[in-house]
Amino acid sequence: MIKNIFFDFDGVILDSVDCKTKAFVKMYMKYGKKVAEKVKSYHLMHGGISRFEKFKFWHKNYLNKNLDEKSLKILTDKFSKLVFEEVLSSKEIEGSFDFIKRNFKFYNLWIITGTPDDEIQLITQKLGISKYFKGIHGSPSKKEFWTEQIINKFDLVREETIFIGDAKTDYDAAIKSRINFALREAPYNKNDFNSLNLLKFSSFNEFEKLLI
């Protein structure tokens, strides 16, 4: 019996993974097409990792540069401006808004995402869905930090809690916190989870049936 649901955001509530991919590629294209392609590939394979961690990894491993805090902030601010409006205009994952609005009284809902905390707060307010969640949490704290924080703060039963995600970081956070996991399946993540026996769905009509 599931009572508590943790949602990732990009690729779970909004179909916004692609707009972020394009923005990352655009930012690194000045370093050459090969670097931009590596950035794209890494981002798609590690969808749930925060942009802070990605920028540091890419600069160190692809450009042989260490980012200081000032440079990192410049990059993340530029990225935020590139994607903010595009994220807001992204389509919802089929049935996600309806599911949230119909079920927030029956389940305890949280968002746990790699998007920066202040940004995801603003995005969910603009979308008119923030009021349906008991908490909305983003980076720089990692997802496994937030899962444990919420479970302990609200004394949640782990067997009654599920994390809905589309990336390996979502799955890893669920495993570390010993809670259930459901994969929102998409073309970009199917190969990453082929070897795992998981609950899988593509629309929230399907997911709702899994809860019955």
Tab-separated table of C-alpha atoms in Angstrom:
chain	number	residue	atom	x	y	z
A	1	MET	CA	0.000	0.000	0.000
A	2	ILE	CA	1.694	3.192	-1.205
A	3	LYS	CA	1.029	6.349	0.833
A	4	ASN	CA	4.004	8.562	-0.030
A	5	ILE	CA	5.246	9.539	-3.506
A	6	PHE	CA	8.510	11.290	-4.404
A	7	PHE	CA	8.541	12.778	-7.908
A	8	ASP	CA	11.550	13.726	-9.969
A	9	PHE	CA	10.624	16.729	-12.145
A	10	ASP	CA	12.210	16.764	-15.637
A	11	GLY	CA	11.001	13.735	-17.564
A	12	VAL	CA	8.479	12.806	-14.862
A	13	ILE	CA	6.176	15.801	-14.391
A	14	LEU	CA	7.262	17.863	-17.413
A	15	ASP	CA	8.707	16.631	-20.689
A	16	SER	CA	11.557	19.113	-20.273
A	17	VAL	CA	14.679	16.966	-20.616
A	18	ASP	CA	15.221	17.972	-24.245
A	19	CYS	CA	15.215	21.740	-23.667
A	20	LYS	CA	17.961	21.346	-21.070
A	21	THR	CA	19.946	19.093	-23.393
A	22	LYS	CA	19.842	21.749	-26.115
A	23	ALA	CA	20.954	24.450	-23.693
A	24	PHE	CA	23.951	22.429	-22.461
A	25	VAL	CA	25.014	21.661	-26.041
A	26	LYS	CA	24.689	25.323	-27.019
A	27	MET	CA	26.886	26.400	-24.108
A	28	TYR	CA	29.687	23.954	-24.976
A	29	MET	CA	29.588	24.212	-28.750
A	30	LYS	CA	32.213	26.980	-28.601
A	31	TYR	CA	34.700	24.319	-27.439
A	32	GLY	CA	34.035	22.217	-30.523
A	33	LYS	CA	31.502	19.719	-31.761
A	34	LYS	CA	33.253	16.736	-30.134
A	35	VAL	CA	33.086	18.330	-26.690
A	36	ALA	CA	29.445	19.312	-27.212
A	37	GLU	CA	28.584	15.742	-28.214
A	38	LYS	CA	30.294	14.375	-25.082
A	39	VAL	CA	28.312	16.848	-22.989
A	40	LYS	CA	25.075	15.756	-24.628
A	41	SER	CA	25.809	12.069	-24.149
A	42	TYR	CA	26.794	12.503	-20.494
A	43	HIS	CA	23.718	14.602	-19.732
A	44	LEU	CA	21.347	12.031	-21.245
A	45	MET	CA	23.028	9.194	-19.359
A	46	HIS	CA	23.050	11.077	-16.048
A	47	GLY	CA	19.776	12.969	-16.195
A	48	GLY	CA	19.232	13.314	-12.461
A	49	ILE	CA	22.594	14.833	-11.546
A	50	SER	CA	22.546	18.546	-10.749
A	51	ARG	CA	23.869	21.084	-13.258
A	52	PHE	CA	26.459	22.162	-10.655
A	53	GLU	CA	28.039	18.697	-10.680
A	54	LYS	CA	27.783	18.405	-14.465
A	55	PHE	CA	29.516	21.697	-15.173
A	56	LYS	CA	32.377	20.797	-12.805
A	57	PHE	CA	32.718	17.336	-14.359
A	58	TRP	CA	32.651	18.583	-17.957
A	59	HIS	CA	35.163	21.367	-17.389
A	60	LYS	CA	37.557	19.102	-15.529
A	61	ASN	CA	37.289	16.050	-17.782
A	62	TYR	CA	36.663	17.560	-21.227
A	63	LEU	CA	38.424	20.944	-20.933
A	64	ASN	CA	41.027	20.182	-18.246
A	65	LYS	CA	39.836	23.166	-16.206
A	66	ASN	CA	38.774	23.426	-12.580
A	67	LEU	CA	35.812	25.719	-11.996
A	68	ASP	CA	35.925	28.109	-9.056
A	69	GLU	CA	32.687	29.134	-7.354
A	70	LYS	CA	32.429	32.440	-9.237
A	71	SER	CA	32.845	30.783	-12.648
A	72	LEU	CA	30.401	28.039	-11.703
A	73	LYS	CA	27.786	30.610	-10.727
A	74	ILE	CA	28.213	32.445	-14.043
A	75	LEU	CA	27.642	29.176	-15.932
A	76	THR	CA	24.618	28.118	-13.902
A	77	ASP	CA	23.040	31.587	-14.153
A	78	LYS	CA	23.494	31.580	-17.930
A	79	PHE	CA	22.010	28.090	-18.152
A	80	SER	CA	19.019	29.085	-15.997
A	81	LYS	CA	18.219	32.009	-18.289
A	82	LEU	CA	18.470	29.797	-21.380
A	83	VAL	CA	16.069	27.133	-20.153
A	84	PHE	CA	13.630	28.791	-17.723
A	85	GLU	CA	10.982	29.874	-20.226
A	86	GLU	CA	11.430	26.723	-22.299
A	87	VAL	CA	10.846	24.526	-19.262
A	88	LEU	CA	7.654	26.427	-18.445
A	89	SER	CA	6.402	25.949	-21.998
A	90	SER	CA	7.245	22.221	-22.066
A	91	LYS	CA	4.397	19.734	-22.291
A	92	GLU	CA	3.423	17.785	-19.214
A	93	ILE	CA	4.152	14.084	-19.118
A	94	GLU	CA	0.833	12.535	-20.113
A	95	GLY	CA	-1.570	12.690	-17.169
A	96	SER	CA	0.924	14.069	-14.614
A	97	PHE	CA	-0.967	17.243	-13.676
A	98	ASP	CA	-4.313	15.431	-13.463
A	99	PHE	CA	-2.805	12.692	-11.318
A	100	ILE	CA	-1.275	15.215	-8.919
A	101	LYS	CA	-4.451	17.330	-8.626
A	102	ARG	CA	-6.715	14.314	-8.132
A	103	ASN	CA	-4.510	12.444	-5.697
A	104	PHE	CA	-2.774	14.959	-3.416
A	105	LYS	CA	-5.462	14.341	-0.762
A	106	PHE	CA	-4.923	10.582	-0.860
A	107	TYR	CA	-1.105	10.469	-1.046
A	108	ASN	CA	1.661	12.559	0.505
A	109	LEU	CA	3.530	14.125	-2.426
A	110	TRP	CA	7.028	15.620	-2.680
A	111	ILE	CA	9.272	16.759	-5.539
A	112	ILE	CA	12.963	15.820	-5.371
A	113	THR	CA	14.940	17.105	-8.354
A	114	GLY	CA	18.397	18.037	-9.598
A	115	THR	CA	17.076	21.487	-10.561
A	116	PRO	CA	18.313	24.206	-8.143
A	117	ASP	CA	16.031	24.698	-5.175
A	118	ASP	CA	15.066	28.323	-5.826
A	119	GLU	CA	14.438	27.621	-9.498
A	120	ILE	CA	12.162	24.605	-8.968
A	121	GLN	CA	10.196	26.573	-6.360
A	122	LEU	CA	9.554	29.326	-8.914
A	123	ILE	CA	8.779	26.907	-11.774
A	124	THR	CA	6.192	24.965	-9.765
A	125	GLN	CA	4.588	28.203	-8.578
A	126	LYS	CA	4.341	29.466	-12.172
A	127	LEU	CA	2.788	26.146	-13.215
A	128	GLY	CA	0.255	26.375	-10.368
A	129	ILE	CA	1.151	22.995	-8.847
A	130	SER	CA	3.309	23.896	-5.835
A	131	LYS	CA	0.317	23.832	-3.457
A	132	TYR	CA	-0.232	20.116	-4.045
A	133	PHE	CA	3.142	19.082	-2.575
A	134	LYS	CA	4.197	18.772	1.045
A	135	GLY	CA	7.695	19.777	-0.010
A	136	ILE	CA	9.676	20.726	-3.129
A	137	HIS	CA	13.422	20.138	-2.936
A	138	GLY	CA	16.298	20.640	-5.374
A	139	SER	CA	20.061	20.940	-5.613
A	140	PRO	CA	22.719	21.562	-4.464
A	141	SER	CA	21.734	18.856	-1.946
A	142	LYS	CA	21.602	15.446	-3.608
A	143	LYS	CA	18.485	13.336	-4.026
A	144	GLU	CA	19.620	10.695	-1.540
A	145	PHE	CA	19.983	13.452	1.063
A	146	TRP	CA	16.393	14.599	0.489
A	147	THR	CA	14.889	11.095	0.520
A	148	GLU	CA	16.411	10.378	3.930
A	149	GLN	CA	15.616	13.856	5.239
A	150	ILE	CA	11.921	13.533	4.360
A	151	ILE	CA	11.592	9.929	5.531
A	152	ASN	CA	13.102	10.777	8.908
A	153	LYS	CA	11.350	14.125	9.375
A	154	PHE	CA	7.876	12.743	8.636
A	155	ASP	CA	8.539	9.252	10.031
A	156	LEU	CA	7.498	7.648	6.741
A	157	VAL	CA	7.216	3.888	6.377
A	158	ARG	CA	9.737	2.933	3.701
A	159	GLU	CA	7.590	0.112	2.303
A	160	GLU	CA	4.773	2.644	1.786
A	161	THR	CA	6.997	5.105	-0.119
A	162	ILE	CA	7.864	5.205	-3.834
A	163	PHE	CA	10.212	7.348	-5.922
A	164	ILE	CA	9.104	8.056	-9.505
A	165	GLY	CA	12.095	8.824	-11.685
A	166	ASP	CA	13.532	8.633	-15.165
A	167	ALA	CA	17.263	8.515	-14.388
A	168	LYS	CA	19.804	6.331	-12.621
A	169	THR	CA	20.259	8.915	-9.861
A	170	ASP	CA	16.562	8.570	-9.004
A	171	TYR	CA	16.881	4.797	-8.857
A	172	ASP	CA	20.071	5.004	-6.770
A	173	ALA	CA	18.427	7.356	-4.260
A	174	ALA	CA	15.497	4.948	-3.917
A	175	ILE	CA	17.792	1.957	-3.422
A	176	LYS	CA	19.925	3.739	-0.809
A	177	SER	CA	16.805	4.743	1.124
A	178	ARG	CA	15.289	1.257	0.751
A	179	ILE	CA	12.074	2.533	-0.822
A	180	ASN	CA	10.143	1.470	-3.919
A	181	PHE	CA	10.977	2.818	-7.379
A	182	ALA	CA	8.950	3.305	-10.569
A	183	LEU	CA	10.570	4.203	-13.881
A	184	ARG	CA	8.913	6.764	-16.149
A	185	GLU	CA	10.060	5.115	-19.340
A	186	ALA	CA	11.255	7.223	-22.278
A	187	PRO	CA	13.359	6.596	-25.405
A	188	TYR	CA	16.463	8.091	-23.763
A	189	ASN	CA	16.447	5.784	-20.719
A	190	LYS	CA	15.202	2.393	-21.901
A	191	ASN	CA	18.675	0.923	-22.415
A	192	ASP	CA	19.869	2.099	-18.990
A	193	PHE	CA	17.334	-0.067	-17.144
A	194	ASN	CA	17.032	-3.113	-19.408
A	195	SER	CA	18.680	-5.458	-16.928
A	196	LEU	CA	16.524	-4.394	-13.971
A	197	ASN	CA	13.120	-5.776	-13.044
A	198	LEU	CA	11.237	-2.555	-12.289
A	199	LEU	CA	7.787	-1.043	-12.244
A	200	LYS	CA	7.651	0.861	-15.540
A	201	PHE	CA	5.141	3.238	-17.089
A	202	SER	CA	5.026	5.922	-19.765
A	203	SER	CA	1.834	7.794	-18.797
A	204	PHE	CA	0.242	8.491	-15.418
A	205	ASN	CA	-2.864	6.548	-16.421
A	206	GLU	CA	-0.586	3.505	-16.472
A	207	PHE	CA	1.060	4.487	-13.203
A	208	GLU	CA	-2.269	4.879	-11.439
A	209	LYS	CA	-3.146	1.311	-12.359
A	210	LEU	CA	0.116	0.124	-10.828
A	211	LEU	CA	-0.939	1.595	-7.488
A	212	ILE	CA	-4.215	-0.327	-7.325
